[in-house]
Amino acid sequence: MFTEHKAKEFAEHWIQAWNSHDIEAIVSHYAEDVEYFSPFLTRLANNPHGTLCGKWALKEYLTKGLAAYPDLNFVLKNVFFGVRSVVIQYQSVNNLNASEVFEFDENGLVSRVQCHYDKW
């Protein structure tokens, strides 16, 4: 089970990795077999299903995202923790309010991500 401290630590590191545009730091959070769900996949990766699987596919997609938004700067708003999950609420690109649900495997790596936005 996550503690409040561990959840906040994860969220802060995740936000910092994104804001530094460090793709290796970003993908270090994810398991090799990660499942990723995001409406942004339909725009940036021409993926009509909004899903992808695998760390290297995720890395390729996130690299495109960093290139598409060179001024990207996330602002952390809230962190929620659960048994093997964390929800991060933040201000995303284009002033979108975003929440991501991260589920973790037994090694403490993200195995599943669900991305949510307040508008599209």
Tab-separated table of N, CA, C and O in Angstrom:
chain	number	residue	atom	x	y	z
A	1	MET	N	0.833	-1.180	0.000
A	1	MET	CA	0.000	0.000	0.000
A	1	MET	C	0.879	1.244	0.000
A	1	MET	O	1.905	1.297	0.674
A	2	PHE	N	0.483	2.246	-0.758
A	2	PHE	CA	1.210	3.505	-0.799
A	2	PHE	C	0.906	4.315	0.456
A	2	PHE	O	-0.195	4.288	0.977
A	3	THR	N	1.893	5.052	0.884
A	3	THR	CA	1.688	6.034	1.937
A	3	THR	C	1.537	7.397	1.271
A	3	THR	O	1.882	7.564	0.089
A	4	GLU	N	1.050	8.337	1.993
A	4	GLU	CA	0.927	9.690	1.468
A	4	GLU	C	2.296	10.208	1.027
A	4	GLU	O	2.444	10.784	-0.062
A	5	HIS	N	3.319	9.961	1.843
A	5	HIS	CA	4.674	10.422	1.530
A	5	HIS	C	5.187	9.787	0.238
A	5	HIS	O	5.719	10.486	-0.630
A	6	LYS	N	5.024	8.487	0.084
A	6	LYS	CA	5.528	7.788	-1.102
A	6	LYS	C	4.779	8.242	-2.357
A	6	LYS	O	5.377	8.406	-3.422
A	7	ALA	N	3.483	8.456	-2.244
A	7	ALA	CA	2.692	8.921	-3.384
A	7	ALA	C	3.141	10.317	-3.812
A	7	ALA	O	3.311	10.588	-5.002
A	8	LYS	N	3.347	11.211	-2.865
A	8	LYS	CA	3.795	12.564	-3.180
A	8	LYS	C	5.199	12.553	-3.773
A	8	LYS	O	5.495	13.317	-4.701
A	9	GLU	N	6.040	11.698	-3.253
A	9	GLU	CA	7.400	11.574	-3.781
A	9	GLU	C	7.370	11.119	-5.246
A	9	GLU	O	8.076	11.681	-6.089
A	10	PHE	N	6.552	10.135	-5.545
A	10	PHE	CA	6.402	9.673	-6.926
A	10	PHE	C	5.906	10.824	-7.803
A	10	PHE	O	6.458	11.098	-8.874
A	11	ALA	N	4.851	11.508	-7.378
A	11	ALA	CA	4.258	12.589	-8.164
A	11	ALA	C	5.265	13.705	-8.426
A	11	ALA	O	5.387	14.195	-9.561
A	12	GLU	N	5.995	14.099	-7.414
A	12	GLU	CA	6.979	15.170	-7.580
A	12	GLU	C	8.090	14.761	-8.542
A	12	GLU	O	8.513	15.549	-9.390
A	13	HIS	N	8.561	13.530	-8.445
A	13	HIS	CA	9.605	13.050	-9.349
A	13	HIS	C	9.067	12.961	-10.776
A	13	HIS	O	9.755	13.340	-11.734
A	14	TRP	N	7.852	12.487	-10.931
A	14	TRP	CA	7.232	12.360	-12.247
A	14	TRP	C	7.076	13.736	-12.902
A	14	TRP	O	7.442	13.929	-14.060
A	15	ILE	N	6.556	14.715	-12.148
A	15	ILE	CA	6.393	16.079	-12.656
A	15	ILE	C	7.750	16.683	-13.007
A	15	ILE	O	7.923	17.296	-14.069
A	16	GLN	N	8.728	16.493	-12.138
A	16	GLN	CA	10.072	17.035	-12.375
A	16	GLN	C	10.679	16.445	-13.648
A	16	GLN	O	11.307	17.161	-14.439
A	17	ALA	N	10.506	15.145	-13.865
A	17	ALA	CA	11.036	14.496	-15.070
A	17	ALA	C	10.405	15.107	-16.317
A	17	ALA	O	11.101	15.415	-17.297
A	18	TRP	N	9.094	15.292	-16.287
A	18	TRP	CA	8.415	15.916	-17.429
A	18	TRP	C	8.891	17.343	-17.647
A	18	TRP	O	9.186	17.739	-18.771
A	19	ASN	N	8.954	18.134	-16.594
A	19	ASN	CA	9.323	19.537	-16.730
A	19	ASN	C	10.773	19.725	-17.154
A	19	ASN	O	11.112	20.755	-17.735
A	20	SER	N	11.614	18.744	-16.910
A	20	SER	CA	12.997	18.816	-17.382
A	20	SER	C	13.129	18.251	-18.799
A	20	SER	O	14.210	18.286	-19.377
A	21	HIS	N	12.043	17.706	-19.324
A	21	HIS	CA	12.000	17.129	-20.683
A	21	HIS	C	13.020	15.998	-20.828
A	21	HIS	O	13.586	15.796	-21.903
A	22	ASP	N	13.208	15.251	-19.751
A	22	ASP	CA	14.175	14.156	-19.705
A	22	ASP	C	13.446	12.839	-19.954
A	22	ASP	O	12.891	12.241	-19.032
A	23	ILE	N	13.457	12.377	-21.205
A	23	ILE	CA	12.698	11.185	-21.572
A	23	ILE	C	13.136	9.953	-20.783
A	23	ILE	O	12.300	9.129	-20.416
A	24	GLU	N	14.418	9.821	-20.500
A	24	GLU	CA	14.883	8.657	-19.735
A	24	GLU	C	14.346	8.685	-18.311
A	24	GLU	O	13.954	7.647	-17.770
A	25	ALA	N	14.311	9.862	-17.702
A	25	ALA	CA	13.751	9.986	-16.350
A	25	ALA	C	12.255	9.701	-16.367
A	25	ALA	O	11.727	9.059	-15.448
A	26	ILE	N	11.574	10.157	-17.421
A	26	ILE	CA	10.131	9.919	-17.522
A	26	ILE	C	9.851	8.423	-17.611
A	26	ILE	O	9.061	7.881	-16.839
A	27	VAL	N	10.487	7.738	-18.548
A	27	VAL	CA	10.167	6.326	-18.765
A	27	VAL	C	10.726	5.414	-17.666
A	27	VAL	O	10.320	4.254	-17.577
A	28	SER	N	11.592	5.944	-16.816
A	28	SER	CA	12.125	5.121	-15.719
A	28	SER	C	11.026	4.695	-14.748
A	28	SER	O	11.209	3.737	-13.989
A	29	HIS	N	9.895	5.352	-14.774
A	29	HIS	CA	8.785	5.027	-13.878
A	29	HIS	C	7.964	3.825	-14.339
A	29	HIS	O	7.169	3.290	-13.571
A	30	TYR	N	8.133	3.405	-15.598
A	30	TYR	CA	7.212	2.449	-16.206
A	30	TYR	C	7.811	1.051	-16.345
A	30	TYR	O	8.991	0.888	-16.639
A	31	ALA	N	6.951	0.052	-16.179
A	31	ALA	CA	7.322	-1.351	-16.375
A	31	ALA	C	7.456	-1.641	-17.874
A	31	ALA	O	6.885	-0.932	-18.711
A	32	GLU	N	8.190	-2.676	-18.203
A	32	GLU	CA	8.402	-3.056	-19.607
A	32	GLU	C	7.083	-3.326	-20.322
A	32	GLU	O	6.945	-3.034	-21.501
A	33	ASP	N	6.099	-3.883	-19.627
A	33	ASP	CA	4.830	-4.267	-20.250
A	33	ASP	C	3.692	-3.295	-19.913
A	33	ASP	O	2.526	-3.664	-19.897
A	34	VAL	N	4.030	-2.038	-19.694
A	34	VAL	CA	3.042	-1.029	-19.311
A	34	VAL	C	1.909	-0.944	-20.335
A	34	VAL	O	2.133	-1.073	-21.539
A	35	GLU	N	0.701	-0.744	-19.832
A	35	GLU	CA	-0.470	-0.451	-20.661
A	35	GLU	C	-0.797	1.027	-20.449
A	35	GLU	O	-0.860	1.490	-19.310
A	36	TYR	N	-1.011	1.738	-21.545
A	36	TYR	CA	-1.177	3.194	-21.480
A	36	TYR	C	-2.412	3.588	-22.274
A	36	TYR	O	-2.579	3.188	-23.422
A	37	PHE	N	-3.282	4.389	-21.653
A	37	PHE	CA	-4.540	4.822	-22.257
A	37	PHE	C	-4.613	6.344	-22.196
A	37	PHE	O	-4.556	6.918	-21.109
A	38	SER	N	-4.730	6.994	-23.360
A	38	SER	CA	-4.802	8.448	-23.381
A	38	SER	C	-5.491	8.947	-24.647
A	38	SER	O	-5.192	8.470	-25.741
A	39	PRO	N	-6.371	9.945	-24.496
A	39	PRO	CA	-6.964	10.542	-25.693
A	39	PRO	C	-5.931	11.259	-26.555
A	39	PRO	O	-6.134	11.424	-27.749
A	40	PHE	N	-4.800	11.671	-25.970
A	40	PHE	CA	-3.756	12.328	-26.749
A	40	PHE	C	-3.150	11.379	-27.792
A	40	PHE	O	-2.607	11.834	-28.799
A	41	LEU	N	-3.242	10.085	-27.560
A	41	LEU	CA	-2.727	9.131	-28.549
A	41	LEU	C	-3.422	9.279	-29.893
A	41	LEU	O	-2.830	9.056	-30.941
A	42	THR	N	-4.692	9.679	-29.877
A	42	THR	CA	-5.427	9.836	-31.133
A	42	THR	C	-4.865	10.991	-31.954
A	42	THR	O	-4.870	10.930	-33.178
A	43	ARG	N	-4.341	12.010	-31.289
A	43	ARG	CA	-3.792	13.185	-31.986
A	43	ARG	C	-2.321	13.028	-32.329
A	43	ARG	O	-1.912	13.287	-33.453
A	44	LEU	N	-1.518	12.682	-31.356
A	44	LEU	CA	-0.071	12.680	-31.549
A	44	LEU	C	0.459	11.426	-32.234
A	44	LEU	O	1.508	11.465	-32.859
A	45	ALA	N	-0.240	10.325	-32.089
A	45	ALA	CA	0.265	9.063	-32.638
A	45	ALA	C	-0.684	8.461	-33.663
A	45	ALA	O	-0.480	7.334	-34.092
A	46	ASN	N	-1.717	9.208	-34.028
A	46	ASN	CA	-2.700	8.698	-34.988
A	46	ASN	C	-3.184	7.302	-34.588
A	46	ASN	O	-3.279	6.393	-35.399
A	47	ASN	N	-3.458	7.156	-33.304
A	47	ASN	CA	-3.879	5.886	-32.735
A	47	ASN	C	-5.362	6.006	-32.364
A	47	ASN	O	-5.701	6.562	-31.318
A	48	PRO	N	-6.265	5.509	-33.212
A	48	PRO	CA	-7.697	5.709	-32.990
A	48	PRO	C	-8.236	5.034	-31.735
A	48	PRO	O	-9.293	5.412	-31.230
A	49	HIS	N	-7.506	4.064	-31.201
A	49	HIS	CA	-7.966	3.350	-30.003
A	49	HIS	C	-7.534	4.037	-28.712
A	49	HIS	O	-8.061	3.735	-27.650
A	50	GLY	N	-6.538	4.917	-28.803
A	50	GLY	CA	-6.065	5.624	-27.620
A	50	GLY	C	-5.337	4.739	-26.628
A	50	GLY	O	-5.275	5.058	-25.449
A	51	THR	N	-4.774	3.622	-27.108
A	51	THR	CA	-4.071	2.706	-26.215
A	51	THR	C	-2.744	2.277	-26.839
A	51	THR	O	-2.599	2.233	-28.058
A	52	LEU	N	-1.809	1.961	-25.980
A	52	LEU	CA	-0.574	1.328	-26.436
A	52	LEU	C	-0.036	0.446	-25.324
A	52	LEU	O	-0.401	0.598	-24.158
A	53	CYS	N	0.835	-0.464	-25.702
A	53	CYS	CA	1.428	-1.403	-24.748
A	53	CYS	C	2.933	-1.443	-24.946
A	53	CYS	O	3.421	-1.437	-26.070
A	54	GLY	N	3.641	-1.494	-23.844
A	54	GLY	CA	5.088	-1.651	-23.862
A	54	GLY	C	5.832	-0.349	-23.626
A	54	GLY	O	5.450	0.714	-24.108
A	55	LYS	N	6.901	-0.464	-22.861
A	55	LYS	CA	7.698	0.692	-22.470
A	55	LYS	C	8.315	1.402	-23.674
A	55	LYS	O	8.359	2.623	-23.726
A	56	TRP	N	8.781	0.647	-24.673
A	56	TRP	CA	9.454	1.290	-25.808
A	56	TRP	C	8.451	1.980	-26.709
A	56	TRP	O	8.740	3.048	-27.255
A	57	ALA	N	7.266	1.437	-26.854
A	57	ALA	CA	6.220	2.133	-27.608
A	57	ALA	C	5.828	3.404	-26.870
A	57	ALA	O	5.606	4.455	-27.489
A	58	LEU	N	5.760	3.327	-25.552
A	58	LEU	CA	5.437	4.504	-24.743
A	58	LEU	C	6.529	5.558	-24.885
A	58	LEU	O	6.239	6.742	-25.061
A	59	LYS	N	7.778	5.135	-24.849
A	59	LYS	CA	8.894	6.079	-24.983
A	59	LYS	C	8.821	6.802	-26.330
A	59	LYS	O	9.003	8.026	-26.397
A	60	GLU	N	8.540	6.081	-27.383
A	60	GLU	CA	8.424	6.690	-28.711
A	60	GLU	C	7.307	7.729	-28.737
A	60	GLU	O	7.472	8.838	-29.258
A	61	TYR	N	6.183	7.373	-28.174
A	61	TYR	CA	5.038	8.284	-28.128
A	61	TYR	C	5.346	9.518	-27.271
A	61	TYR	O	5.077	10.655	-27.674
A	62	LEU	N	5.910	9.322	-26.092
A	62	LEU	CA	6.197	10.448	-25.202
A	62	LEU	C	7.251	11.375	-25.802
A	62	LEU	O	7.198	12.598	-25.595
A	63	THR	N	8.185	10.834	-26.556
A	63	THR	CA	9.178	11.649	-27.256
A	63	THR	C	8.487	12.571	-28.260
A	63	THR	O	8.834	13.751	-28.378
A	64	LYS	N	7.481	12.054	-28.959
A	64	LYS	CA	6.688	12.882	-29.884
A	64	LYS	C	5.955	13.981	-29.115
A	64	LYS	O	5.853	15.114	-29.578
A	65	GLY	N	5.447	13.626	-27.951
A	65	GLY	CA	4.743	14.607	-27.132
A	65	GLY	C	5.647	15.741	-26.677
A	65	GLY	O	5.257	16.913	-26.729
A	66	LEU	N	6.858	15.414	-26.266
A	66	LEU	CA	7.800	16.451	-25.855
A	66	LEU	C	8.159	17.360	-27.034
A	66	LEU	O	8.305	18.575	-26.868
A	67	ALA	N	8.302	16.785	-28.219
A	67	ALA	CA	8.610	17.585	-29.415
A	67	ALA	C	7.433	18.480	-29.802
A	67	ALA	O	7.619	19.626	-30.227
A	68	ALA	N	6.222	17.968	-29.648
A	68	ALA	CA	5.026	18.730	-30.016
A	68	ALA	C	4.762	19.890	-29.052
A	68	ALA	O	4.137	20.884	-29.434
A	69	TYR	N	5.224	19.756	-27.812
A	69	TYR	CA	4.990	20.780	-26.788
A	69	TYR	C	6.329	21.179	-26.149
A	69	TYR	O	6.610	20.830	-25.000
A	70	PRO	N	7.165	21.929	-26.883
A	70	PRO	CA	8.501	22.258	-26.368
A	70	PRO	C	8.488	23.131	-25.109
A	70	PRO	O	9.472	23.153	-24.370
A	71	ASP	N	7.385	23.822	-24.855
A	71	ASP	CA	7.282	24.661	-23.656
A	71	ASP	C	6.516	23.969	-22.526
A	71	ASP	O	6.103	24.617	-21.566
A	72	LEU	N	6.339	22.669	-22.649
A	72	LEU	CA	5.586	21.895	-21.668
A	72	LEU	C	6.092	22.167	-20.257
A	72	LEU	O	7.289	22.135	-19.998
A	73	ASN	N	5.161	22.453	-19.374
A	73	ASN	CA	5.471	22.639	-17.959
A	73	ASN	C	4.231	22.263	-17.163
A	73	ASN	O	3.246	22.982	-17.161
A	74	PHE	N	4.285	21.117	-16.500
A	74	PHE	CA	3.173	20.643	-15.699
A	74	PHE	C	3.210	21.296	-14.320
A	74	PHE	O	4.285	21.541	-13.772
A	75	VAL	N	2.030	21.541	-13.771
A	75	VAL	CA	1.912	22.099	-12.416
A	75	VAL	C	1.108	21.109	-11.583
A	75	VAL	O	-0.067	20.845	-11.879
A	76	LEU	N	1.725	20.564	-10.567
A	76	LEU	CA	1.081	19.586	-9.689
A	76	LEU	C	0.016	20.266	-8.840
A	76	LEU	O	0.254	21.315	-8.240
A	77	LYS	N	-1.182	19.665	-8.801
A	77	LYS	CA	-2.284	20.212	-8.017
A	77	LYS	C	-2.634	19.326	-6.828
A	77	LYS	O	-2.802	19.816	-5.724
A	78	ASN	N	-2.798	18.013	-7.060
A	78	ASN	CA	-3.192	17.093	-5.996
A	78	ASN	C	-2.601	15.719	-6.245
A	78	ASN	O	-2.343	15.343	-7.393
A	79	VAL	N	-2.457	14.988	-5.162
A	79	VAL	CA	-1.989	13.601	-5.228
A	79	VAL	C	-2.895	12.766	-4.326
A	79	VAL	O	-3.166	13.148	-3.190
A	80	PHE	N	-3.375	11.651	-4.867
A	80	PHE	CA	-4.209	10.722	-4.108
A	80	PHE	C	-3.534	9.363	-4.150
A	80	PHE	O	-2.933	8.988	-5.157
A	81	PHE	N	-3.629	8.612	-3.065
A	81	PHE	CA	-2.988	7.303	-3.043
A	81	PHE	C	-3.971	6.215	-2.656
A	81	PHE	O	-4.969	6.461	-1.993
A	82	GLY	N	-3.660	5.015	-3.150
A	82	GLY	CA	-4.500	3.856	-2.871
A	82	GLY	C	-3.632	2.668	-2.514
A	82	GLY	O	-2.503	2.819	-2.055
A	83	VAL	N	-4.142	1.481	-2.735
A	83	VAL	CA	-3.431	0.262	-2.360
A	83	VAL	C	-2.195	0.072	-3.236
A	83	VAL	O	-1.086	-0.006	-2.744
A	84	ARG	N	-2.382	-0.010	-4.543
A	84	ARG	CA	-1.253	-0.098	-5.477
A	84	ARG	C	-1.439	0.907	-6.593
A	84	ARG	O	-1.126	0.656	-7.748
A	85	SER	N	-1.948	2.080	-6.214
A	85	SER	CA	-2.209	3.094	-7.226
A	85	SER	C	-2.031	4.502	-6.656
A	85	SER	O	-2.113	4.718	-5.454
A	86	VAL	N	-1.782	5.409	-7.599
A	86	VAL	CA	-1.650	6.828	-7.283
A	86	VAL	C	-2.404	7.588	-8.368
A	86	VAL	O	-2.350	7.211	-9.544
A	87	VAL	N	-3.092	8.644	-7.978
A	87	VAL	CA	-3.726	9.545	-8.932
A	87	VAL	C	-3.053	10.899	-8.776
A	87	VAL	O	-2.933	11.427	-7.667
A	88	ILE	N	-2.597	11.431	-9.913
A	88	ILE	CA	-1.979	12.754	-9.925
A	88	ILE	C	-2.903	13.687	-10.688
A	88	ILE	O	-3.302	13.391	-11.813
A	89	GLN	N	-3.207	14.800	-10.068
A	89	GLN	CA	-4.011	15.839	-10.701
A	89	GLN	C	-3.060	17.002	-10.969
A	89	GLN	O	-2.339	17.446	-10.067
A	90	TYR	N	-3.042	17.497	-12.219
A	90	TYR	CA	-2.095	18.543	-12.579
A	90	TYR	C	-2.622	19.394	-13.727
A	90	TYR	O	-3.558	19.005	-14.422
A	91	GLN	N	-2.001	20.550	-13.895
A	91	GLN	CA	-2.294	21.383	-15.058
A	91	GLN	C	-1.354	20.933	-16.155
A	91	GLN	O	-0.131	20.903	-15.983
A	92	SER	N	-1.920	20.585	-17.291
A	92	SER	CA	-1.172	20.024	-18.404
A	92	SER	C	-0.950	21.077	-19.493
A	92	SER	O	-1.095	22.274	-19.246
A	93	VAL	N	-0.638	20.638	-20.688
A	93	VAL	CA	-0.442	21.533	-21.822
A	93	VAL	C	-1.749	22.224	-22.171
A	93	VAL	O	-2.833	21.712	-21.872
A	94	ASN	N	-1.642	23.383	-22.784
A	94	ASN	CA	-2.821	24.162	-23.200
A	94	ASN	C	-3.788	24.432	-22.054
A	94	ASN	O	-4.992	24.514	-22.264
A	95	ASN	N	-3.266	24.525	-20.845
A	95	ASN	CA	-4.070	24.779	-19.641
A	95	ASN	C	-5.142	23.729	-19.378
A	95	ASN	O	-6.145	24.012	-18.727
A	96	LEU	N	-4.949	22.532	-19.882
A	96	LEU	CA	-5.883	21.443	-19.590
A	96	LEU	C	-5.686	20.994	-18.151
A	96	LEU	O	-4.556	20.875	-17.677
A	97	ASN	N	-6.788	20.710	-17.470
A	97	ASN	CA	-6.710	20.043	-16.178
A	97	ASN	C	-6.655	18.556	-16.465
A	97	ASN	O	-7.472	18.040	-17.238
A	98	ALA	N	-5.697	17.886	-15.860
A	98	ALA	CA	-5.488	16.473	-16.140
A	98	ALA	C	-5.410	15.680	-14.853
A	98	ALA	O	-5.002	16.190	-13.808
A	99	SER	N	-5.811	14.425	-14.953
A	99	SER	CA	-5.622	13.450	-13.877
A	99	SER	C	-5.149	12.162	-14.520
A	99	SER	O	-5.681	11.752	-15.555
A	100	GLU	N	-4.150	11.561	-13.912
A	100	GLU	CA	-3.667	10.276	-14.386
A	100	GLU	C	-3.727	9.279	-13.241
A	100	GLU	O	-3.326	9.574	-12.119
A	101	VAL	N	-4.255	8.117	-13.557
A	101	VAL	CA	-4.338	7.019	-12.606
A	101	VAL	C	-3.191	6.072	-12.930
A	101	VAL	O	-3.117	5.536	-14.040
A	102	PHE	N	-2.298	5.882	-11.986
A	102	PHE	CA	-1.143	5.001	-12.147
A	102	PHE	C	-1.349	3.761	-11.284
A	102	PHE	O	-1.533	3.885	-10.073
A	103	GLU	N	-1.305	2.601	-11.906
A	103	GLU	CA	-1.332	1.341	-11.163
A	103	GLU	C	0.078	0.766	-11.193
A	103	GLU	O	0.738	0.782	-12.236
A	104	PHE	N	0.525	0.230	-10.063
A	104	PHE	CA	1.895	-0.232	-9.911
A	104	PHE	C	1.972	-1.748	-9.810
A	104	PHE	O	1.084	-2.391	-9.248
A	105	ASP	N	3.075	-2.298	-10.329
A	105	ASP	CA	3.305	-3.736	-10.218
A	105	ASP	C	4.031	-4.037	-8.910
A	105	ASP	O	4.308	-3.129	-8.106
A	106	GLU	N	4.358	-5.296	-8.701
A	106	GLU	CA	5.013	-5.724	-7.460
A	106	GLU	C	6.426	-5.168	-7.319
A	106	GLU	O	6.996	-5.177	-6.229
A	107	ASN	N	7.009	-4.650	-8.424
A	107	ASN	CA	8.350	-4.057	-8.378
A	107	ASN	C	8.318	-2.549	-8.169
A	107	ASN	O	9.352	-1.892	-8.202
A	108	GLY	N	7.123	-1.989	-8.008
A	108	GLY	CA	6.994	-0.559	-7.794
A	108	GLY	C	7.040	0.268	-9.064
A	108	GLY	O	7.208	1.485	-9.003
A	109	LEU	N	6.885	-0.389	-10.216
A	109	LEU	CA	6.861	0.314	-11.491
A	109	LEU	C	5.432	0.438	-11.994
A	109	LEU	O	4.582	-0.403	-11.685
A	110	VAL	N	5.175	1.464	-12.782
A	110	VAL	CA	3.839	1.698	-13.309
A	110	VAL	C	3.535	0.649	-14.374
A	110	VAL	O	4.251	0.528	-15.360
A	111	SER	N	2.457	-0.089	-14.162
A	111	SER	CA	2.063	-1.137	-15.102
A	111	SER	C	0.855	-0.748	-15.951
A	111	SER	O	0.600	-1.353	-16.988
A	112	ARG	N	0.129	0.276	-15.509
A	112	ARG	CA	-1.076	0.702	-16.237
A	112	ARG	C	-1.327	2.178	-15.933
A	112	ARG	O	-1.220	2.597	-14.774
A	113	VAL	N	-1.657	2.937	-16.978
A	113	VAL	CA	-1.922	4.364	-16.828
A	113	VAL	C	-3.208	4.707	-17.563
A	113	VAL	O	-3.395	4.298	-18.706
A	114	GLN	N	-4.066	5.459	-16.907
A	114	GLN	CA	-5.290	5.986	-17.513
A	114	GLN	C	-5.206	7.508	-17.411
A	114	GLN	O	-5.155	8.058	-16.307
A	115	CYS	N	-5.187	8.195	-18.562
A	115	CYS	CA	-5.090	9.658	-18.603
A	115	CYS	C	-6.477	10.263	-18.826
A	115	CYS	O	-7.234	9.773	-19.657
A	116	HIS	N	-6.763	11.330	-18.098
A	116	HIS	CA	-8.065	11.991	-18.169
A	116	HIS	C	-7.866	13.499	-18.238
A	116	HIS	O	-6.972	14.042	-17.582
A	117	TYR	N	-8.753	14.171	-19.005
A	117	TYR	CA	-8.674	15.630	-19.187
A	117	TYR	C	-10.055	16.241	-19.016
A	117	TYR	O	-11.058	15.590	-19.296
A	118	ASP	N	-10.084	17.515	-18.612
A	118	ASP	CA	-11.366	18.147	-18.355
A	118	ASP	C	-12.063	18.666	-19.608
A	118	ASP	O	-13.244	18.967	-19.582
A	119	LYS	N	-11.341	18.763	-20.706
A	119	LYS	CA	-11.934	19.184	-21.974
A	119	LYS	C	-11.075	18.626	-23.092
A	119	LYS	O	-9.976	18.128	-22.868
A	120	TRP	N	-11.590	18.724	-24.266
A	120	TRP	CA	-10.819	18.175	-25.386
A	120	TRP	C	-10.924	18.996	-26.564
A	120	TRP	O	-11.437	19.663	-27.157
